[in-house]
Amino acid sequence: MMTHLQPKGIGNMEKFDLLPVLKDGVQVHYEGSIDKQGRNADWDWWLYKDGKEWVIFDYCGPGCIYNFVQHRYPDSPEPTFSFYFDGEDTPRFVIKASEFGSKFPFVTPLADAYIGPEDNGRGPIRVVRSYVPMPFKKSCRITSDIQLKGAAKGDGGWGHVIYHSYSDSDQVVTFTGKENYAPLIEMWSRVGEDPKTAVECKSRYYEMLTVKAGEKLTILEEVGQGSIASISAAFNPHSFSSEDLQHLWIKASWDKHEQPDIWCPIGVFFGNELGFNPVGVLSHGRRGDGLFYNYFSMPYWEHAVIELVNKGNRDVWLSELNIEFTEERNAVYEKGRTGYFRTSKYYERQATAGSDSIIGQLKGRGHMVAGHVTGFTHKPGTISCEGDVRVHIDGNATPQVESDGSESWICYGWGFPTPPECNPSSAYDGIPDNPWSMVRMCSGDWYPFQTELVFGIEAGEHNNQYLEHSGILFYYGVDDPGMVLTDEMDIGDPSSERNHDYKTEGSRGYYTLDSAYEGDQDDIIIRDSGHETDGYSEFTIRIREDNSGVRLRRRCDQITGRQRAFVHVDGVKVTERTWYTADRNPYKRWLDDEFVIPASYTRGKRELHIRIEFIQDGEARAWNEFRYWVYTMN
């Protein structure tokens, strides 16, 4: 692992030029106020009560918080949030909702508040949000001094945390609040300018460029190694139509790949699909002076071709087009350790009755760095913001990232009532409430995947609304997967248990459960039999000798929260973390929960003897297990 090219915390966000480097030992997660019954009651956010405080986030292991959001009425009782790190009894950082944007380091532009409309007399709503990176070496717990629940005025707990977990704590330094945020704040204050460290670039510049109807025009072809540093364009203001953003497509192919790596309307490439108003984030967008920009690095090693394709029936005139490319980053962008910049297949405007719109499905290994979703209903003014985003990663049946409403994914609130809105990480355009078009950059909280990523969004409260979506995902990736399934054990199957030398002590017996997973498939009932113990279980699993760690996935019953266990590998306790899940769901009870075993316990081995030792914590009285999947990290 090239740790100097994979910084964590502040460095991860500051070093925008390192975004293409493939990420090792990192996963993305969500904790927040999702309706446990799969409907639209997304206003309760608490895990358990500890003394006089309500715990809203609780994770054991090394990681980093990159996004914190909470919705509240300004005249409601004000919550105070306390952040506890590494098992400390005293909070290391305390902040009130009214202090977002002013209390260091939660200062603008890394943190602020959005004040929404009146909401039929209940409002206005205040959305406080932070993108301040808060790394932790051992654990993190966030509490509120008031219970965040209820839909009435004076109530409300809408909110979320997006965070990374790390396989080990190498180079993780726990947040103090006294770090030097000045370079990051300065970078985030320059939206519209290239956030990368300046290097010498060559340029391919065009002035007064016409792309005729039906024409395909090559605008760059390079041989050898290099990387695109930026692409910018301005349309002729006398002839520009917002339809040009949909009809003019950009196509890029790296290293003579059979399928284009980038292929989408130029509007979504620049973060402005509708084009009603200029909106932009740090990575891409449209400035107030009309210049469209995209600053994502786009490495190639042998060959690069970029084309413009006019799919419309009218000519498109660009007053200027500029492509900057460089060889100065060649040493950093090592082939095989760096991803290609790619887009998912553009999701053309359509409705999917009764199920999530799958905006993008990514294969191979990589990390998603931005997403763009646009929504349309039958007529303007129709509220269409209630659909949740749901992201499934690496075949996990439980969503790893969600949102309590469409606009919550981009850290806004109460729909899309006040376009245009922008902050350095997210933005939306449109007409109040419909149509809307939202963009989210994930420069810190990128979504890593080892085999696949599936990004979906509901239509309405529970896919009960006619809503057309379009959209795209940006990611860095390679075709080869980063992990492979090497073993699987079915608890309750005598043959499978025997083949894995399954033993247990403190057994509370076997039982069969008929339930569903959270997410779009929450109406599909799965029957499985499993076992629970208040002692321990142990078994042997097969892995690959040439591994860089192992990921254990467990199907479990999440009727109670705070299930915790020590994990031992070949008689050695994993000290980086306990296996712990704080949340619960008594309605959709199936959960795919994961535990990462660092390479220091697995390197050079072909099999592992695993012992899982239950630890009583909170309401949990036993450890349950129905199935284990074993993934060897490549």
XYZ file of C-alpha atoms in Angstrom:
634
model
C 0.000 0.000 0.000
C 1.409 3.407 -1.014
C 0.267 5.227 2.120
C 1.763 8.570 1.074
C -0.528 8.493 -1.973
C -3.561 7.509 0.099
C -3.817 10.179 2.811
C -6.641 10.206 5.314
C -8.597 13.046 6.844
C -7.546 16.555 5.827
C -4.895 15.267 3.411
C -7.485 13.183 1.595
C -9.480 16.330 0.827
C -6.543 18.697 0.233
C -4.729 16.533 -2.306
C -7.295 16.648 -5.089
C -4.662 15.495 -7.583
C -4.426 12.127 -5.733
C -8.100 11.341 -6.310
C -7.359 8.951 -9.222
C -5.134 6.693 -7.054
C -6.976 3.460 -6.201
C -7.852 3.134 -2.532
C -6.845 0.232 -0.273
C -8.555 -0.870 2.918
C -11.344 1.737 2.893
C -15.143 1.383 2.970
C -17.901 4.008 3.007
C -20.896 3.877 5.372
C -24.014 5.790 6.357
C -25.766 6.262 9.682
C -28.953 8.293 9.809
C -32.689 8.742 10.093
C -34.046 6.175 7.637
C -37.599 4.922 8.215
C -37.109 1.361 9.463
C -40.391 0.262 7.892
C -39.348 1.454 4.440
C -41.910 4.240 4.238
C -41.358 7.987 4.612
C -41.133 8.530 8.390
C -37.481 9.555 8.207
C -37.511 11.878 11.188
C -36.195 9.733 14.063
C -32.439 9.740 14.595
C -31.160 7.986 17.660
C -29.588 4.622 18.413
C -29.876 4.429 22.209
C -29.825 6.592 25.300
C -26.685 6.837 27.424
C -27.316 8.700 30.663
C -28.821 12.047 29.670
C -27.552 11.923 26.088
C -29.007 10.357 22.961
C -26.426 8.495 20.887
C -26.890 9.120 17.148
C -23.619 7.623 15.870
C -21.467 4.858 17.318
C -18.645 3.114 15.454
C -15.789 0.957 16.700
C -12.564 0.896 14.678
C -10.403 3.377 12.769
C -12.229 5.716 10.431
C -13.056 9.279 9.460
C -16.292 11.291 9.392
C -16.565 13.373 6.238
C -20.159 14.596 6.267
C -22.541 15.479 9.100
C -26.044 16.870 8.431
C -29.025 17.632 10.665
C -32.393 19.262 9.867
C -34.235 21.291 12.482
C -36.698 24.156 12.848
C -34.913 27.297 14.118
C -37.548 27.840 16.817
C -37.342 24.226 18.003
C -35.212 23.292 21.037
C -31.626 23.536 19.868
C -29.526 20.352 19.985
C -25.960 20.287 21.198
C -23.802 17.646 19.536
C -20.910 16.049 21.422
C -18.157 14.098 19.657
C -16.373 11.402 21.666
C -13.251 9.787 20.230
C -11.266 6.634 20.992
C -13.336 5.581 24.022
C -12.929 8.861 25.881
C -15.476 9.686 28.589
C -15.302 13.415 27.899
C -16.307 14.834 24.509
C -13.404 16.240 22.528
C -15.604 18.567 20.507
C -19.007 20.104 21.303
C -21.084 22.251 18.961
C -24.600 23.673 18.855
C -26.642 23.707 15.670
C -26.489 27.520 15.579
C -22.666 27.399 15.590
C -22.276 25.584 12.258
C -20.420 27.981 10.013
C -18.799 29.976 12.820
C -17.214 27.681 15.428
C -13.777 26.511 14.344
C -13.190 24.220 12.535
C -16.877 24.061 11.553
C -16.508 27.309 9.602
C -17.571 28.406 6.145
C -17.047 26.981 3.548
C -16.417 23.607 5.292
C -19.585 23.972 7.362
C -22.651 26.188 7.175
C -26.435 26.276 7.422
C -29.141 26.323 4.760
C -32.368 28.097 5.693
C -35.299 26.729 3.738
C -38.836 28.030 3.110
C -41.761 28.302 5.516
C -43.155 24.800 4.779
C -46.849 25.692 5.164
C -46.338 27.546 8.407
C -44.106 24.971 10.093
C -40.828 26.431 8.917
C -38.488 27.751 8.009
C -36.277 24.705 8.206
C -32.589 24.945 9.072
C -30.188 22.383 7.659
C -26.787 22.403 9.334
C -24.051 20.566 7.493
C -20.359 19.932 7.804
C -17.726 18.507 5.487
C -15.007 18.858 8.121
C -12.906 15.651 8.144
C -12.837 14.108 11.628
C -10.532 11.041 11.702
C -10.370 8.657 14.644
C -7.900 5.906 15.472
C -10.098 3.607 17.588
C -13.732 4.718 17.733
C -16.193 7.588 17.506
C -19.510 8.321 19.179
C -21.786 11.332 18.582
C -24.563 12.327 20.962
C -27.362 14.885 21.095
C -28.567 16.385 24.353
C -32.175 16.146 23.108
C -34.010 13.312 21.431
C -34.206 13.859 17.681
C -37.575 12.460 16.687
C -41.043 13.354 15.479
C -42.545 15.091 12.459
C -44.393 17.975 14.118
C -43.116 21.504 14.517
C -40.631 21.521 17.362
C -39.640 17.949 16.592
C -37.495 16.408 13.889
C -34.389 14.319 13.745
C -33.633 14.184 10.034
C -29.931 13.788 9.565
C -26.991 11.593 8.684
C -23.290 10.870 8.980
C -21.195 9.682 6.024
C -17.901 8.139 7.069
C -15.032 5.934 5.972
C -13.830 2.903 7.886
C -10.224 1.748 7.565
C -8.848 -1.771 7.745
C -6.100 -0.547 10.065
C -5.083 2.630 11.841
C -1.870 3.333 9.914
C -1.419 7.089 9.441
C -4.679 7.854 11.263
C -4.369 10.722 13.728
C -7.468 11.365 15.820
C -9.240 14.693 15.386
C -8.379 17.452 17.850
C -10.056 20.472 16.255
C -6.707 22.285 16.251
C -5.415 20.954 12.934
C -4.306 23.337 10.196
C -7.400 23.677 8.035
C -6.203 26.867 6.317
C -5.112 25.259 2.991
C -8.354 23.261 2.759
C -10.498 26.292 3.588
C -8.609 28.339 1.010
C -9.080 25.649 -1.641
C -12.813 25.303 -0.893
C -13.169 29.079 -1.140
C -12.108 29.039 -4.805
C -14.964 27.155 -6.458
C -14.596 27.567 -10.189
C -10.792 27.427 -10.094
C -8.679 24.283 -10.426
C -8.309 22.772 -6.913
C -5.249 20.729 -7.844
C -1.658 21.750 -7.176
C -0.469 23.734 -10.180
C 1.830 21.961 -12.649
C 3.078 22.809 -16.119
C 0.454 21.919 -18.728
C 0.071 21.904 -22.461
C -3.111 23.261 -23.952
C -5.390 22.531 -26.869
C -7.391 25.726 -27.308
C -10.239 26.400 -29.745
C -11.963 29.694 -30.395
C -15.356 30.040 -32.102
C -15.743 26.283 -32.608
C -18.816 25.007 -34.461
C -20.053 21.423 -34.097
C -22.562 20.883 -36.853
C -25.727 18.847 -36.433
C -24.840 15.153 -36.638
C -21.096 15.881 -36.662
C -18.396 14.048 -34.682
C -15.349 16.199 -34.019
C -12.024 15.037 -32.526
C -10.735 17.748 -30.201
C -7.726 15.928 -28.704
C -5.579 12.924 -29.570
C -2.386 12.167 -27.663
C 0.014 9.200 -27.711
C 1.999 8.148 -24.637
C 1.440 8.680 -20.923
C -0.180 11.771 -19.508
C -3.318 13.061 -17.836
C -6.016 15.539 -18.681
C -5.819 18.340 -16.103
C -8.961 20.256 -17.060
C -11.612 20.726 -19.713
C -13.439 24.031 -19.970
C -15.849 25.543 -22.459
C -18.079 28.530 -23.070
C -21.050 28.587 -25.421
C -21.732 31.446 -27.772
C -24.216 33.504 -25.716
C -26.057 34.704 -28.831
C -26.962 31.191 -29.979
C -26.900 29.163 -26.736
C -29.925 27.061 -25.821
C -30.197 24.804 -22.769
C -31.004 22.028 -25.229
C -27.378 22.219 -26.392
C -26.346 20.757 -23.029
C -28.358 17.629 -23.800
C -27.654 17.271 -27.524
C -23.893 17.885 -27.522
C -22.130 14.814 -26.103
C -18.545 14.325 -24.998
C -16.756 11.058 -25.681
C -13.340 10.048 -24.349
C -11.408 6.815 -24.730
C -8.243 6.028 -22.814
C -5.626 3.516 -24.019
C -7.783 2.362 -26.955
C -10.467 0.737 -24.792
C -13.242 -0.917 -26.800
C -15.925 1.012 -24.912
C -15.590 4.757 -24.307
C -14.589 5.708 -20.782
C -16.622 8.928 -20.947
C -19.818 9.119 -22.979
C -22.515 11.536 -21.887
C -24.251 14.829 -22.603
C -21.926 17.743 -22.044
C -24.409 19.207 -19.567
C -23.975 16.429 -16.995
C -20.237 16.329 -17.684
C -20.162 19.934 -16.489
C -22.681 19.398 -13.662
C -25.468 21.389 -15.369
C -27.945 19.038 -17.005
C -30.911 21.436 -17.060
C -28.919 24.614 -17.645
C -31.539 26.907 -16.147
C -29.038 28.587 -13.796
C -25.258 28.367 -13.336
C -24.386 25.878 -10.575
C -21.015 24.450 -9.666
C -19.042 22.495 -7.115
C -15.313 22.273 -6.548
C -14.733 19.635 -9.226
C -17.063 20.677 -12.030
C -19.797 23.122 -12.864
C -20.623 26.428 -14.503
C -19.294 29.746 -13.274
C -21.281 32.949 -13.132
C -19.397 34.259 -16.164
C -20.698 31.333 -18.221
C -17.534 29.197 -18.278
C -18.165 25.456 -17.865
C -15.351 23.531 -16.146
C -14.309 20.012 -15.174
C -11.137 19.667 -13.064
C -11.058 15.914 -12.458
C -7.683 14.433 -13.419
C -8.018 11.909 -16.245
C -4.904 9.696 -16.514
C -3.925 7.575 -19.506
C -0.796 5.539 -20.224
C -0.753 4.882 -23.966
C -3.340 6.898 -25.827
C -6.095 9.484 -25.328
C -8.878 10.585 -27.663
C -11.594 13.131 -26.840
C -14.455 13.884 -29.207
C -17.554 16.046 -29.351
C -20.665 14.518 -30.926
C -23.687 16.615 -31.858
C -26.763 14.420 -31.584
C -29.131 17.299 -32.190
C -30.651 18.790 -35.334
C -29.071 22.234 -34.931
C -25.471 23.421 -34.955
C -23.781 24.155 -31.618
C -21.378 27.093 -31.320
C -18.702 27.261 -28.640
C -17.023 30.628 -28.169
C -14.082 28.798 -26.592
C -12.951 25.302 -25.644
C -9.761 24.518 -23.745
C -8.219 21.156 -22.814
C -5.170 21.181 -20.548
C -3.023 18.054 -20.253
C 0.257 17.263 -18.575
C 3.020 14.707 -18.047
C 4.011 16.181 -14.678
C 1.869 13.726 -12.721
C 3.055 10.579 -14.534
C 5.160 9.386 -11.593
C 2.196 9.662 -9.233
C -0.291 7.953 -11.548
C 1.279 4.493 -11.602
C -0.478 2.095 -13.939
C -2.308 -0.642 -12.061
C -2.506 1.498 -8.909
C -4.460 4.321 -10.522
C -7.969 4.310 -11.934
C -9.228 5.602 -15.238
C -11.677 8.499 -15.007
C -14.977 7.077 -16.230
C -18.678 7.748 -16.360
C -21.433 5.222 -15.877
C -23.742 4.683 -18.821
C -25.870 7.806 -19.021
C -29.290 7.038 -17.541
C -31.680 8.586 -20.046
C -34.883 10.186 -18.791
C -37.359 7.463 -17.852
C -39.644 6.183 -15.108
C -39.388 2.767 -13.451
C -42.767 1.994 -11.934
C -42.651 0.509 -8.439
C -38.861 0.234 -8.143
C -35.757 2.367 -7.772
C -34.282 4.095 -10.790
C -30.809 2.575 -11.173
C -28.816 5.647 -12.153
C -25.573 3.715 -12.460
C -24.076 0.268 -12.054
C -20.277 0.175 -11.881
C -18.172 -2.967 -12.276
C -14.581 -3.785 -11.352
C -12.631 -1.904 -8.709
C -12.618 1.812 -8.044
C -14.300 4.661 -6.210
C -17.216 6.887 -7.140
C -16.341 10.584 -6.896
C -19.517 12.337 -8.057
C -23.132 11.748 -8.980
C -25.779 13.684 -10.872
C -29.539 12.993 -10.743
C -32.377 14.946 -12.381
C -36.071 14.456 -11.625
C -39.228 15.318 -13.582
C -42.923 14.895 -12.741
C -45.993 15.463 -14.914
C -46.368 19.148 -14.088
C -44.328 21.948 -12.481
C -44.611 22.565 -8.753
C -45.289 18.940 -7.840
C -43.391 17.850 -4.729
C -41.055 15.085 -5.874
C -38.240 15.051 -3.319
C -39.214 12.171 -1.043
C -37.345 9.391 -2.836
C -34.338 8.027 -0.949
C -30.965 7.395 -2.541
C -29.746 3.821 -1.956
C -26.249 2.642 -2.828
C -25.349 -1.058 -2.732
C -21.663 -1.906 -2.801
C -19.894 -5.201 -3.607
C -23.089 -7.256 -3.641
C -24.052 -6.354 -0.085
C -27.839 -6.677 0.208
C -27.928 -3.862 2.779
C -27.495 -0.332 1.355
C -24.157 1.121 2.411
C -25.174 4.713 1.675
C -28.728 6.085 1.883
C -30.543 9.384 2.233
C -33.747 10.468 3.937
C -35.113 12.118 0.809
C -33.528 13.038 -2.496
C -32.296 16.471 -1.456
C -30.721 15.090 1.720
C -28.176 13.247 -0.409
C -26.797 16.651 -1.434
C -27.159 18.031 2.118
C -30.113 20.337 1.502
C -33.612 20.146 2.947
C -37.308 20.419 2.327
C -37.164 19.493 -1.311
C -35.727 21.682 -4.039
C -37.639 24.927 -3.399
C -34.977 27.613 -3.880
C -32.893 26.947 -7.006
C -30.141 27.621 -7.747
C -28.272 26.465 -4.628
C -24.542 25.724 -4.390
C -21.876 24.842 -1.874
C -18.395 23.476 -2.709
C -19.581 19.863 -2.479
C -23.172 19.919 -3.751
C -25.655 21.952 -5.752
C -29.043 21.905 -7.421
C -30.750 23.690 -10.294
C -34.313 23.663 -11.589
C -37.702 25.256 -11.074
C -38.962 25.188 -7.460
C -39.606 21.515 -6.638
C -39.941 20.266 -10.229
C -37.955 19.701 -12.338
C -34.835 19.521 -10.217
C -31.258 18.514 -10.964
C -28.781 17.746 -8.195
C -25.037 17.144 -8.218
C -22.828 15.818 -5.415
C -19.023 15.762 -5.400
C -17.387 13.228 -3.077
C -13.851 14.567 -2.754
C -13.500 13.278 0.821
C -16.269 10.718 1.198
C -15.766 8.940 -2.119
C -17.489 5.548 -2.385
C -14.924 2.741 -2.834
C -15.964 -0.582 -4.361
C -14.103 -3.827 -5.026
C -16.490 -5.637 -7.391
C -19.478 -3.388 -8.103
C -21.497 -0.346 -7.067
C -25.218 0.088 -7.745
C -26.706 3.572 -7.272
C -30.494 3.783 -7.109
C -33.104 6.359 -6.135
C -36.773 6.002 -5.218
C -39.648 7.725 -6.987
C -41.686 9.264 -4.201
C -42.109 8.157 -0.599
C -41.839 4.424 -1.325
C -41.763 4.198 -5.130
C -45.413 5.238 -5.211
C -45.040 8.317 -7.459
C -44.672 8.728 -11.199
C -41.268 10.340 -11.508
C -38.814 10.314 -14.377
C -35.112 10.345 -13.578
C -31.960 10.860 -15.590
C -28.395 10.952 -14.379
C -24.835 9.687 -14.290
C -21.974 8.697 -11.978
C -18.318 9.745 -12.182
C -15.700 7.330 -10.890
C -12.105 6.190 -11.074
C -11.822 2.514 -11.844
C -10.225 -0.494 -13.476
C -11.871 -3.599 -14.886
C -10.293 -6.175 -12.572
C -12.054 -6.754 -9.214
C -10.304 -5.978 -5.947
C -11.636 -8.978 -4.057
C -12.924 -12.472 -4.747
C -15.324 -14.793 -2.918
C -13.225 -17.717 -1.635
C -15.543 -19.404 0.866
C -19.106 -19.453 2.166
C -20.668 -21.080 5.209
C -24.390 -21.677 5.686
C -25.228 -21.829 9.381
C -27.946 -24.392 9.985
C -26.757 -26.609 7.141
C -25.042 -29.607 8.813
C -22.863 -30.303 5.798
C -21.638 -26.716 5.546
C -20.989 -26.518 9.285
C -19.056 -29.797 9.190
C -16.942 -28.669 6.234
C -15.898 -25.575 8.176
C -15.351 -27.262 11.570
C -18.109 -25.103 13.057
C -18.314 -25.242 16.860
C -20.039 -23.152 19.461
C -20.288 -22.701 23.201
C -23.106 -20.924 25.020
C -25.599 -21.895 22.335
C -29.105 -20.489 22.634
C -30.257 -22.707 19.790
C -31.191 -22.453 16.136
C -34.165 -20.550 14.746
C -35.725 -19.723 11.369
C -36.515 -16.177 10.302
C -38.749 -14.913 7.515
C -37.936 -11.276 6.850
C -36.550 -8.782 4.310
C -33.563 -6.515 3.837
C -33.848 -2.725 3.908
C -33.917 -0.929 0.568
C -35.685 -1.433 -2.736
C -36.080 -5.178 -2.116
C -37.784 -4.748 1.264
C -40.924 -6.504 0.018
C -39.040 -9.716 -0.829
C -39.227 -12.176 2.058
C -36.202 -14.406 2.582
C -36.330 -17.467 4.827
C -33.138 -18.623 6.482
C -32.126 -20.618 9.538
C -29.357 -19.576 11.870
C -27.902 -19.840 15.311
C -27.352 -17.561 18.280
C -24.938 -17.785 21.149
C -24.071 -15.810 24.253
C -20.646 -17.472 24.287
C -18.608 -17.978 21.138
C -18.586 -19.689 17.765
C -15.562 -20.789 15.767
C -14.915 -22.117 12.285
C -12.257 -22.477 9.580
C -12.363 -20.560 6.303
C -10.427 -20.769 3.037
C -8.652 -17.752 1.549
C -5.987 -17.051 -1.046
C -2.364 -17.028 -0.001
C -1.588 -13.884 -2.006
C -4.023 -11.712 -0.085
C -4.030 -8.177 1.290
C -6.630 -8.887 3.968
C -9.995 -10.599 4.304
C -13.547 -9.298 4.480
C -16.082 -11.377 6.436
C -19.730 -10.727 5.617
C -22.415 -12.010 7.974
C -26.141 -12.321 7.353
C -27.701 -11.572 10.719
C -30.942 -10.668 12.452
C -30.904 -6.999 13.494
C -33.982 -7.124 15.720
C -31.762 -5.783 18.504
C -28.945 -3.305 18.202
C -25.481 -3.133 19.724
C -24.431 -6.675 18.850
C -20.723 -6.834 19.630
C -18.018 -9.497 19.501
C -14.269 -9.959 19.654
C -12.792 -11.638 16.584
C -9.777 -13.961 16.937
C -7.736 -15.142 13.947
C -5.606 -18.242 14.527
C -5.715 -17.559 18.239
C -4.809 -13.870 17.955
C -7.371 -11.200 18.832
C -7.941 -8.533 16.189
C -7.154 -5.371 18.123
C -8.068 -2.792 15.480
C -11.786 -3.135 16.215
C -14.553 -5.239 17.668
C -17.309 -6.522 15.402
C -20.025 -4.085 16.343
C -23.310 -2.812 14.928
C -25.111 -0.180 16.963
C -28.283 0.128 14.866
C -31.350 -2.113 14.773
C -34.399 -2.763 12.620
C -37.231 -4.853 14.079
C -39.244 -4.638 10.821
C -36.750 -5.350 8.022
C -34.610 -7.641 10.085
C -32.026 -8.963 7.640
C -28.655 -7.202 7.715
C -25.452 -7.920 5.822
C -22.781 -6.820 8.281
C -19.044 -6.876 7.562
C -15.792 -7.219 9.448
C -12.416 -6.492 7.856
C -9.418 -8.551 8.980
C -6.208 -6.606 8.238
C -3.483 -8.234 6.160
C -1.180 -8.515 9.166
C -3.365 -11.427 10.369
C -3.844 -13.105 6.984
C -0.810 -12.532 4.772
C 0.665 -15.731 3.301
C -2.075 -18.014 4.676
C -4.474 -20.296 2.824
C -6.940 -20.817 5.656
C -7.873 -19.078 8.880
C -9.363 -20.332 12.108
C -11.916 -17.757 13.224
C -13.337 -17.426 16.724
C -16.153 -14.925 17.378
C -16.655 -14.187 21.061
C -19.880 -12.411 22.054
C -19.646 -9.330 24.297
C -22.811 -8.248 26.082
C -23.471 -4.584 25.326
C -26.735 -2.694 25.730
C -29.899 -4.525 24.714
C -28.163 -7.350 22.826
C -28.231 -10.641 24.719
C -26.678 -12.884 22.067
C -24.727 -13.003 18.816
C -26.676 -14.412 15.873
C -25.337 -15.723 12.560
C -27.111 -17.182 9.538
C -24.507 -17.183 6.797
C -20.905 -16.073 6.288
C -19.283 -15.025 3.026
C -15.485 -14.858 2.900
C -13.853 -12.402 0.498
C -10.124 -12.404 -0.112
C -8.754 -8.961 -0.915
C -6.474 -8.973 -3.956
